[in-house]
Coordinates of C-alpha atoms in Angstrom, one line a residue:
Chain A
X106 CA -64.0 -128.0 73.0
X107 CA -60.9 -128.8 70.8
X108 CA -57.9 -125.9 71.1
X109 CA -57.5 -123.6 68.0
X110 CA -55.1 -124.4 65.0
X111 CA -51.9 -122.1 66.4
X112 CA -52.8 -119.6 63.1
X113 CA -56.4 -119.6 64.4
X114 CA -55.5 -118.0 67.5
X115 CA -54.4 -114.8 66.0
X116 CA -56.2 -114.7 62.5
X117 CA -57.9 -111.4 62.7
X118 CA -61.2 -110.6 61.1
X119 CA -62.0 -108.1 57.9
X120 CA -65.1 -107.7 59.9
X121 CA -63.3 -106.5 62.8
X122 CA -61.5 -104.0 60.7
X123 CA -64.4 -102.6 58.8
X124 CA -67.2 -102.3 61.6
X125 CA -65.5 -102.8 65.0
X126 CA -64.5 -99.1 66.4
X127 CA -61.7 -101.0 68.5
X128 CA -60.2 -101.4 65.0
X129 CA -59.7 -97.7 64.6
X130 CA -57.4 -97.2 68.0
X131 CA -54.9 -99.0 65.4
X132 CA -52.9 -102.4 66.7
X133 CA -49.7 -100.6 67.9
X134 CA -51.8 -98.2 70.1
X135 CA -53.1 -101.1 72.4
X136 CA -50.3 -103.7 71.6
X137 CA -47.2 -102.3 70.9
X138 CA -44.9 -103.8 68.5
X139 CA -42.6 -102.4 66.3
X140 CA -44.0 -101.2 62.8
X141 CA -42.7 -100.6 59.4
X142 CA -41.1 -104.2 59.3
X143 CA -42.2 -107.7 57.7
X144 CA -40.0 -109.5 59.8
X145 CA -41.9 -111.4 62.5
X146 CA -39.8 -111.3 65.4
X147 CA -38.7 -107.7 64.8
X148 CA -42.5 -106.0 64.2
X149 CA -43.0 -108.5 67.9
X150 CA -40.3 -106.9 69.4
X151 CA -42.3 -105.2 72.7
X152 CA -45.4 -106.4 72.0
X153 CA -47.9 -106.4 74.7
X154 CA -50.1 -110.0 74.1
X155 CA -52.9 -109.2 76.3
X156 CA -53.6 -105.4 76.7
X157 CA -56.7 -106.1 78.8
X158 CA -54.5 -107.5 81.8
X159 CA -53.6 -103.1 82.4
X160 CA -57.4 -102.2 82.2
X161 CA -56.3 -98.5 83.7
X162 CA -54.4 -98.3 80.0
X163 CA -56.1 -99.8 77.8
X164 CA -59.8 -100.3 78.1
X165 CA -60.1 -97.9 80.7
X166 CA -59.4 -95.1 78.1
X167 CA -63.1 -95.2 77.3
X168 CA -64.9 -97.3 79.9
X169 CA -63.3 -95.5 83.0
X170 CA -66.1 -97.3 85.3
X171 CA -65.8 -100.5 84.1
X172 CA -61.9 -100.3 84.2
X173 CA -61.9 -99.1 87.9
X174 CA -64.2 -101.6 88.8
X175 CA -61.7 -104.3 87.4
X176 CA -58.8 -103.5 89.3
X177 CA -60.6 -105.1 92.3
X178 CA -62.9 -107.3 90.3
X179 CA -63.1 -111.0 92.2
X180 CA -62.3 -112.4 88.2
X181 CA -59.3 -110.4 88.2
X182 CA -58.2 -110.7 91.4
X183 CA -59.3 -114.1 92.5
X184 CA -60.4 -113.1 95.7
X185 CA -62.1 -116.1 96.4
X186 CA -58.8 -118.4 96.1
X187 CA -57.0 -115.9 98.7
X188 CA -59.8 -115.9 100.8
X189 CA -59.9 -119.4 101.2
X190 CA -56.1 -119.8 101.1
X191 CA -56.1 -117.5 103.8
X192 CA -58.6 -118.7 106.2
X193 CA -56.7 -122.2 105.8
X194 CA -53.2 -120.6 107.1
X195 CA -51.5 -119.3 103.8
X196 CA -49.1 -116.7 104.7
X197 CA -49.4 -113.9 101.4
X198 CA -45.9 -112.3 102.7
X199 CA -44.2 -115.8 102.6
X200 CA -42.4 -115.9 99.2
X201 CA -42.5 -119.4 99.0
X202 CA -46.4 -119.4 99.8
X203 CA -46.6 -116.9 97.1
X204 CA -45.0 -118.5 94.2
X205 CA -46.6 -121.6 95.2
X206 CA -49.5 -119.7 95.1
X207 CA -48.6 -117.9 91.6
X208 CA -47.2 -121.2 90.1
X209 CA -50.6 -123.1 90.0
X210 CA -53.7 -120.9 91.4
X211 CA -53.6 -117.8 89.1
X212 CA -53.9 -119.6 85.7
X213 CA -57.8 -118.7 86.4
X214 CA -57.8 -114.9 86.7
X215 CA -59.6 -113.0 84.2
X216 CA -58.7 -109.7 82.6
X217 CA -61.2 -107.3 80.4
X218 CA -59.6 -109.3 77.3
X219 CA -60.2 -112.6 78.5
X220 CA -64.0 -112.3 78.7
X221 CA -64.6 -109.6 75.7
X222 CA -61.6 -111.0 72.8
X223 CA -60.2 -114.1 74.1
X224 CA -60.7 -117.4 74.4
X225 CA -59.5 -118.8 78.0
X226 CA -56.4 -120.5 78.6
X227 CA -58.6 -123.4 79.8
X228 CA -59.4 -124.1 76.2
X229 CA -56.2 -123.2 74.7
X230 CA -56.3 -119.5 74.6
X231 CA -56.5 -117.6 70.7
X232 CA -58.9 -115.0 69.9
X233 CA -63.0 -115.9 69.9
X234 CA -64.2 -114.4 67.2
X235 CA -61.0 -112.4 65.0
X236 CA -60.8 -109.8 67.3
X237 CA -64.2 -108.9 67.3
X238 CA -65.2 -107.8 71.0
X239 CA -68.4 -109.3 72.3
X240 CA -69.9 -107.3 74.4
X241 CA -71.6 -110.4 76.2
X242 CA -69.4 -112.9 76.6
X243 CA -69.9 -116.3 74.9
X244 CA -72.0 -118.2 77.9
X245 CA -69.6 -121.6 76.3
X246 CA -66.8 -120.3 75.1
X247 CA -66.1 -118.0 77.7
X248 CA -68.0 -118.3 81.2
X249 CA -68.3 -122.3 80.2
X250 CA -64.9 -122.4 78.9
X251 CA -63.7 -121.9 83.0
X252 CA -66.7 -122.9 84.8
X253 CA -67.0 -126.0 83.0
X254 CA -67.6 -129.2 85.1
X255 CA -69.3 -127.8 87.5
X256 CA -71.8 -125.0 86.2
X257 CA -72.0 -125.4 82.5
X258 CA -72.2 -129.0 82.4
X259 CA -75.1 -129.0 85.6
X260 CA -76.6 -126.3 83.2
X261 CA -76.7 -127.9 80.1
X262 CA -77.2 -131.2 81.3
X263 CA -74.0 -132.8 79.9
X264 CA -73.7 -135.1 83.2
X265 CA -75.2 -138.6 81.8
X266 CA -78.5 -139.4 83.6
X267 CA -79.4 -135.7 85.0
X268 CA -81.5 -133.9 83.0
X269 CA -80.5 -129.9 82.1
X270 CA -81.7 -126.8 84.4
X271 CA -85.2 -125.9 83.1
X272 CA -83.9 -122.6 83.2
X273 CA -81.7 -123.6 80.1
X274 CA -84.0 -126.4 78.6
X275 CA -87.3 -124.1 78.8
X276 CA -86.4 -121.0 79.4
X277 CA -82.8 -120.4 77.3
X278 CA -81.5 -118.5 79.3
X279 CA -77.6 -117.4 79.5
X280 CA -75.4 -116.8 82.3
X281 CA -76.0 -112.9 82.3
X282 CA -80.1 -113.4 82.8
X283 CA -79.0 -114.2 86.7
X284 CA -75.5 -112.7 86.9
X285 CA -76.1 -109.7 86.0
X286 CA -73.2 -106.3 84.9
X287 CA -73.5 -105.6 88.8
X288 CA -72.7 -108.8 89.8
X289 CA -69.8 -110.8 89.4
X290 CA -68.4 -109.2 86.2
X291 CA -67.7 -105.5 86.3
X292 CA -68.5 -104.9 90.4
X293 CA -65.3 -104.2 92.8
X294 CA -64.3 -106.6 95.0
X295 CA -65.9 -107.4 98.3
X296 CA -63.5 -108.8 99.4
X297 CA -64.2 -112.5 99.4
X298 CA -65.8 -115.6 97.7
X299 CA -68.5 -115.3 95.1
X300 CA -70.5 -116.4 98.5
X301 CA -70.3 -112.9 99.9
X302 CA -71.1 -110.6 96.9
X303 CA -73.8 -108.8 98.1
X304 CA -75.1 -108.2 94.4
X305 CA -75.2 -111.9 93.4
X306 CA -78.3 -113.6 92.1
X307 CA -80.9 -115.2 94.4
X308 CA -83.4 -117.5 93.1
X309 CA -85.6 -115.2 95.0
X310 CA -85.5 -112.3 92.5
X311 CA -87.7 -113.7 90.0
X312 CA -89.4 -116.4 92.0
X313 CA -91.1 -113.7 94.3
X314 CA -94.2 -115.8 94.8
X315 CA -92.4 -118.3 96.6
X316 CA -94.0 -118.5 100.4
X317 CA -95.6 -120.4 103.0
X318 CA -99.3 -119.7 101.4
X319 CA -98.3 -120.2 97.3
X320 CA -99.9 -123.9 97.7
X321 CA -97.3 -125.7 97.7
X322 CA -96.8 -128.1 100.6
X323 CA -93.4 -128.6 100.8
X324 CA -93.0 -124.5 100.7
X325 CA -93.9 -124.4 104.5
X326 CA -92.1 -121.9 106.3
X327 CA -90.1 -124.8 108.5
X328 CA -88.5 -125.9 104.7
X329 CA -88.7 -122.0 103.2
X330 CA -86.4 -120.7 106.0
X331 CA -83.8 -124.0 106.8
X332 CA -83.3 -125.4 103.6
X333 CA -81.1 -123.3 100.8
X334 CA -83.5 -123.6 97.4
X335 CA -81.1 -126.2 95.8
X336 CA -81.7 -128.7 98.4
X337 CA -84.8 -129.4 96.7
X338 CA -84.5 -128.2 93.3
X339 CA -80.9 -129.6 92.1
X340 CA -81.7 -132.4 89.8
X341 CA -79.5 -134.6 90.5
X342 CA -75.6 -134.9 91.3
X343 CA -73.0 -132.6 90.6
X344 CA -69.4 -133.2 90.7
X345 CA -66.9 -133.3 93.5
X346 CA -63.0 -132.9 93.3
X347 CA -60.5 -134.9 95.6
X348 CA -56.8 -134.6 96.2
X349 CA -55.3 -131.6 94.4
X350 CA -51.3 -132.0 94.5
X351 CA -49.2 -129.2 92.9
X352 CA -45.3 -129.4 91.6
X353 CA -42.8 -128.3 89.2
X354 CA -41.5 -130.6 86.7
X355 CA -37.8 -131.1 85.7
X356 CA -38.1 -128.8 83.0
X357 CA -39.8 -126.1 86.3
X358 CA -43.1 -126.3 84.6
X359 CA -45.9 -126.3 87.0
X360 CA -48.5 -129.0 87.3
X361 CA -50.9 -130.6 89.4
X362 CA -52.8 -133.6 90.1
X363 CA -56.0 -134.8 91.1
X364 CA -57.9 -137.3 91.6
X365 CA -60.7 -138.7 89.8
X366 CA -63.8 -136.4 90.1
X367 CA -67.4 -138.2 91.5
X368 CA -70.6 -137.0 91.3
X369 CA -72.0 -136.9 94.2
X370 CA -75.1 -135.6 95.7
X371 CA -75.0 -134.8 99.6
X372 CA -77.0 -132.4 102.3
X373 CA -75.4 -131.1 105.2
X374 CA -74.8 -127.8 107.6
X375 CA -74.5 -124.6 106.1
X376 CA -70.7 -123.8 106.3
X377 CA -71.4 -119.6 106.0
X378 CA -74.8 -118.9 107.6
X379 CA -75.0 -114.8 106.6
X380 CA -78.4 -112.5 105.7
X381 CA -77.9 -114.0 102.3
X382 CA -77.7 -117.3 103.3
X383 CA -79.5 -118.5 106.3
X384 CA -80.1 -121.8 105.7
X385 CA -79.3 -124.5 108.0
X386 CA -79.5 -127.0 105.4
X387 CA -77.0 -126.3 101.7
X388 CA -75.6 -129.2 99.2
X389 CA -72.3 -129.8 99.8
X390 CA -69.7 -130.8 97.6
X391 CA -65.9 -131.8 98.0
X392 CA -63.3 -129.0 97.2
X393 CA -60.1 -130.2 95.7
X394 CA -58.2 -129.5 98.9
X395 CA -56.2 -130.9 100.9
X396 CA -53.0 -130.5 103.8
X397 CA -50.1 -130.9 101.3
X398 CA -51.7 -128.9 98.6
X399 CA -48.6 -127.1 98.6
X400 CA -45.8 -129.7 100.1
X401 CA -44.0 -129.6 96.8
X402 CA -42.7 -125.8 98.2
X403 CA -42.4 -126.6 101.9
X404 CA -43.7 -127.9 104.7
X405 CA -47.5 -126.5 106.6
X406 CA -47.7 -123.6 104.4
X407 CA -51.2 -124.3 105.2
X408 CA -51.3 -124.8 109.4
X409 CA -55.0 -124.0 109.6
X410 CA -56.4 -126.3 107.0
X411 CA -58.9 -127.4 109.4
X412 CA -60.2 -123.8 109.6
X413 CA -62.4 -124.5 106.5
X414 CA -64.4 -127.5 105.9
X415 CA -63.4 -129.4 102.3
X416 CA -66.9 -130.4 101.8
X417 CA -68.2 -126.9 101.1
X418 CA -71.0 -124.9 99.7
X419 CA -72.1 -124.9 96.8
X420 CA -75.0 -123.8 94.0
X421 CA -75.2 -126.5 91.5
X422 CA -77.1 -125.0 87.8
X423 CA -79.2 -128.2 87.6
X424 CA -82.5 -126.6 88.8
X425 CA -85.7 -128.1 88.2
X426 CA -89.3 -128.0 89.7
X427 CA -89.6 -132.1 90.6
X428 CA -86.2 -133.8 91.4
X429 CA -85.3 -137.4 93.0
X430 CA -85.7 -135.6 96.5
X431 CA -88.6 -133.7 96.0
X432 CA -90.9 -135.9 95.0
X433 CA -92.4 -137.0 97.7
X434 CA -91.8 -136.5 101.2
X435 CA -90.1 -139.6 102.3
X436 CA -87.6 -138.9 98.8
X437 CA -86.2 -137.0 101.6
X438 CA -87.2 -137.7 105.1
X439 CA -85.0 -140.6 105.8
X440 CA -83.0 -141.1 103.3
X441 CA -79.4 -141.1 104.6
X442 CA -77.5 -141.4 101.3
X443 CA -78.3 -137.9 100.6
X444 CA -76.9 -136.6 103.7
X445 CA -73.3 -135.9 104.5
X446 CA -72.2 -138.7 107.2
X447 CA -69.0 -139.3 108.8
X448 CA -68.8 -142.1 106.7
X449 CA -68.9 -140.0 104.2
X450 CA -65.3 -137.8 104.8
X451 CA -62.0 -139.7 105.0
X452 CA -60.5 -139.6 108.9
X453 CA -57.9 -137.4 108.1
X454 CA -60.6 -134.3 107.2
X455 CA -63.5 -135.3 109.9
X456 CA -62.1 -132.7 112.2
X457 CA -62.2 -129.9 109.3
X458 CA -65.7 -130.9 108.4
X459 CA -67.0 -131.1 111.8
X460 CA -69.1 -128.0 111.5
X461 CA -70.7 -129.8 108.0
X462 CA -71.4 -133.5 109.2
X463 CA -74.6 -134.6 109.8
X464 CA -75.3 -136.4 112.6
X465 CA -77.6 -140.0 112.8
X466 CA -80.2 -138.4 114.6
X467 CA -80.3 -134.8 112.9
X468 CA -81.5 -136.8 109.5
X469 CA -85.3 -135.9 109.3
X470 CA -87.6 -139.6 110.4
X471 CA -89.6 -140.7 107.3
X472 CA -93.0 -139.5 107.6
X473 CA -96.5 -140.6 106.7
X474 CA -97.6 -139.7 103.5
X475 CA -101.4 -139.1 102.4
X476 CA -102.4 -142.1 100.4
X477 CA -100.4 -144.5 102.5
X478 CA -96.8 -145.6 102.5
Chain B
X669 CA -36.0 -55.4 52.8
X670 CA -39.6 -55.7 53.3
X671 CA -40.4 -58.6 51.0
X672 CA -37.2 -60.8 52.4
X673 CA -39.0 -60.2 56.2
X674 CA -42.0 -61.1 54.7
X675 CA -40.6 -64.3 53.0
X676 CA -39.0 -65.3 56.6
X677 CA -41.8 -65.0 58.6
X678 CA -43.7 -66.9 55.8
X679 CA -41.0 -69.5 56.1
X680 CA -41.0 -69.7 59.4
X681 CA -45.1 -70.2 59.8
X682 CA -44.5 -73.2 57.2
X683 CA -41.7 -74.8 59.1
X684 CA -44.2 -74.1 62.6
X685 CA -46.9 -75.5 60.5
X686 CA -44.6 -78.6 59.1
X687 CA -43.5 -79.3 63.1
X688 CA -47.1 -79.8 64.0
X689 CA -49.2 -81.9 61.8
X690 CA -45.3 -84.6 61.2
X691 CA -43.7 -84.2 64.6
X692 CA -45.3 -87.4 66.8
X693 CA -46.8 -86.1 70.5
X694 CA -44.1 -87.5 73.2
X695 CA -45.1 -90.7 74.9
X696 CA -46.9 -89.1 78.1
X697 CA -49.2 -87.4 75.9
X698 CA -50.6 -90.4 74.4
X699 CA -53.8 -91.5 74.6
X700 CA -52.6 -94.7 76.3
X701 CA -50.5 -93.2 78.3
X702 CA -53.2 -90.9 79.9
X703 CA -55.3 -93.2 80.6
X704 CA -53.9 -93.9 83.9
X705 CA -54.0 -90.6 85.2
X706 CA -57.4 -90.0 83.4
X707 CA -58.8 -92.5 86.0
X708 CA -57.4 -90.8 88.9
X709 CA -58.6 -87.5 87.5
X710 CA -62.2 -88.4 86.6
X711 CA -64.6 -89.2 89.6
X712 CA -66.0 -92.4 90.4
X713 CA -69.0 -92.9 88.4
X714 CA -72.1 -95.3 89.8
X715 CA -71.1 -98.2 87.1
X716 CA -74.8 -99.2 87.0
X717 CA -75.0 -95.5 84.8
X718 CA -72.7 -94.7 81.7
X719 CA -70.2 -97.2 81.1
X720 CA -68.8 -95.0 78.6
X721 CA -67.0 -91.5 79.9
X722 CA -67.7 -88.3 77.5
X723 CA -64.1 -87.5 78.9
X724 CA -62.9 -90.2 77.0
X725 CA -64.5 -90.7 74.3
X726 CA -63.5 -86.9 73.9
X727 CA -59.8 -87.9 74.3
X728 CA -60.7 -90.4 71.6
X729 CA -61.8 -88.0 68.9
X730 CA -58.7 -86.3 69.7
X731 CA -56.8 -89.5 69.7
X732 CA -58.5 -90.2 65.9
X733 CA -57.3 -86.6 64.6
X734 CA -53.5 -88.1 65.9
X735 CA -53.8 -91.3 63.7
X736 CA -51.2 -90.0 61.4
X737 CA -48.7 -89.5 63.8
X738 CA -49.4 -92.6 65.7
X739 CA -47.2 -95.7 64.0
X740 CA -48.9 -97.5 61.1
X741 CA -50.2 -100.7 62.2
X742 CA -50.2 -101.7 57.9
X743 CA -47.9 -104.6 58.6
X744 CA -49.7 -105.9 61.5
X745 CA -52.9 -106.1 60.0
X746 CA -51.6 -107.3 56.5
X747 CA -50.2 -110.7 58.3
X748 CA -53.3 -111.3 60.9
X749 CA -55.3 -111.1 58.1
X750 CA -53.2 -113.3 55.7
X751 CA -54.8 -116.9 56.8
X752 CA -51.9 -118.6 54.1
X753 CA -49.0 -116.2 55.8
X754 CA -50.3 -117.1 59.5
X755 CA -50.1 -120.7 58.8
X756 CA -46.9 -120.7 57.2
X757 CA -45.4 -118.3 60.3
X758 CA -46.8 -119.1 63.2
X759 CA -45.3 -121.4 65.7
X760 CA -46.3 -123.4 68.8
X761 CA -45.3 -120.7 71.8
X762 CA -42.8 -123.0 73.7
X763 CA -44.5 -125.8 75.9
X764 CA -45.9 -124.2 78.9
X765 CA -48.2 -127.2 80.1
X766 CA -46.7 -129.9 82.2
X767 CA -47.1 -133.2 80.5
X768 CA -46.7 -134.2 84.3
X769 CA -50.7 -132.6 84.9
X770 CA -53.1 -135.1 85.1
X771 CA -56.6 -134.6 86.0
X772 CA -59.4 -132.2 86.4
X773 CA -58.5 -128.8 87.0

């Protein structure tokens, strides 16, 4: 998605004037500014650029419950990132932690604005539409335009070779079908990753008829109750980061580096077993972690990276009835490429991943099939 | 005697008069302003119910009736709107993004 023309960005709509009831609060209300003056950088002088980053001010005028919500909101606080910082040894009262932290991790927080006016900074920032507000979000402008790689592109099928979610390719549905106003959008936080929400989707919502006696074989209660429902139902690969390494530059902008993605495609252990997610067996994929994430700022401002595994949970959006593992039983049973193998994790992160590695004998024997083979 | 009382209280009812609809509301009585305190005010709503408080939207109505005392936002919208202004004023904000970034974020 190529960035708006610098004009584009902040080229407001007639339409937004003549039918959008924002438009009647008046720019100055919300945005500050000076008025009365032609000059540019005087009518600037004061002027707020996003108004939805102070929800309690701004949109919270009118949608009080929507506004209180957001001032815990795990878009708007990124509880996710601290959460896992956290666990891995990060130390939120160490300044240098924290602007290490603030340099390069909080780019991707996401105010009222950012979903409902803007585009996001990922694809240049500007406003979506002339300052129209969308009361749902633009599913690839907006929720695409961040989750990109790895949820939009599973979703749509952009990944060369694997085929779209039938959800998408079928079905047409958008990201608010599953992820509903309760969920990850306008809810409070809980506290932790997306993983712990206890109002996120589950496949089982709409696909109710799923159990041991629906007639289908491999929907015993042995696979219904160890495997997670994308072990079986991801079509394909989805992508894996490696080796995310942060700086300043010598001008003191920040920056990182990684390297190249992979798609990858691997079963292991559940990290986070929990009511929601019982399942011994989850796909995996590699986090872009690692120890000196942070060395730039100082040294072991992360002394429990080990804590978490880097090869963690994950949900890819490529879901489809028959996939390369489901097609028959021995697509599965025995085939060690799709597990995650200590072959598979560098030596410096085996002992983080311990709890994730599959062991030899834990891959499930090839079986005999009916009709032979 | 009578009609000079008459013409200063008369006087002074226009002057009253004058002082409310032109004199703007200080800044704690904006709308804007109490919207903080309108969300420690106003209890916690199930947000699965109205998004949209009566409260406010009352505050709003009032907020309209201010417009005119509120600071014209003419200029603002007559170069947002002006695609052949915007392109002759606006300016890359100053480099913010590292050329030194390299990868997928």
């Amino acid at each position: 998605m190529p960035p708006l023309e610098v004009w584009q960005k902040v080229l407001v709509k007639d339409k937004f004037l003549e039918k959008d009831v924002h438009a009647d609060i008046g720019c100055i209300e919300c945005h500050g500014g000076q008025p009365g003056t032609d000059d540019k950088d005087a009518a600037h002088e004061g002027m707020v650029k996003k108004v939805g980053a102070n929800p309690a001010a701004t949109c919270g005028q009118c949608h009080v419950d929507y506004a209180q919500a957001a001032q815990t909101n795990i878009h708007r606080l990124q509880t996710g990132y601290i959460d896992q910082l956290h666990k891995r040894g990060g130390d939120f009262t160490d300044p240098t932690f924290v602007r290490a932290y603030t340099n390069h991790c909080t780019g991707c927080h996401a105010d009222c604005s950012d979903c409902h006016v803007s585009r996001p900074s990922a694809l240049g920032g500007g406003l979506l539409s002339g300052h129209l507000f969308k009361k749902t979000a633009s599913i690839w402008l907006t929720c695409g335009g961040c989750h990109s790689a790895r949820i939009a592109d599973d979703y749509k099928g952009n990944h060369e070779g694997i085929p779209p979610s039938i959800h998408w390719e079928k079905e047409g549905m958008l990201c608010g079908d599953c992820h509903t106003d309760d969920a990850a959008y306008h809810n409070g936080s809980h506290g932790g990753t997306r993983y712990e929400d206890p109002t996120a989707p589950t496949c089982i919502q709409c696909h109710e008829d799923v159990r041991p006696d629906d007639g289908i074989a491999q929907h015993d209660q042995r696979h219904l109750e160890s495997m997670a429902c994308q072990t079986c139902h991801a079509a394909g690969q989805y992508k894996s980061c490696y080796g995310c390494h942060t700086g300043l530059d010598e001008k003191g902008l920040p920056y990182f580096t990684t390297e190249p993605s992979q798609m990858t495609f691997k079963i292991g252990h559940n990290p986070i077993p929990s009511e929601r997610h019982p399942w011994e067996w989850v796909l995996l994929r590699h986090a872009p972690a690692n120890q000196d994430l942070f060395a730039f700022y100082g040294d072991n401002l992360l002394p429990g990276f080990d804590n978490l595994p880097t090869w963690k949970y994950t949900s890819p959006h490529n879901m489809r009835r028959i996939t390369p593992q489901n097609k028959t039983c021995n697509s599965c049973h025995g085939q060690k490429a799709l597990f995650l193998t200590e072959e598979d994790v560098v030596p410096e992160e085996r002992a983080a991943n311990a709890p994730v590695i599959v062991a030899p004998e834990e891959i499930p024997q090839p079986v005999e099939e009916e009709g032979g083979s | 005697m009578k009609k000079t009382a008459l013409l200063w209280l008369l006087a002074i009812a226009v002057v009253f008069a004058l002082a409310v609809l032109l004199i703007r509301p200080p800044a704690w009585a904006t709308p804007l302003a109490r919207g903080a305190s309108q969300l420690d005010t106003i209890p916690d709503a199930p947000h699965q119910q109205s998004v949209v408080n009566p409260r406010a939207l009352a505050l709003s109505a009032t907020h309209l009736t201010l417009q005119a005392d509120t600071p014209s936002s003419d200029n603002c919208i007559a170069c947002h709107t002006d695609k052949k202004k915007l392109k002759e004023v606006a300016e890359e904000p100053e480099e913010v993004k590292s050329e030194k970034t390299s990868g997928e974020g």
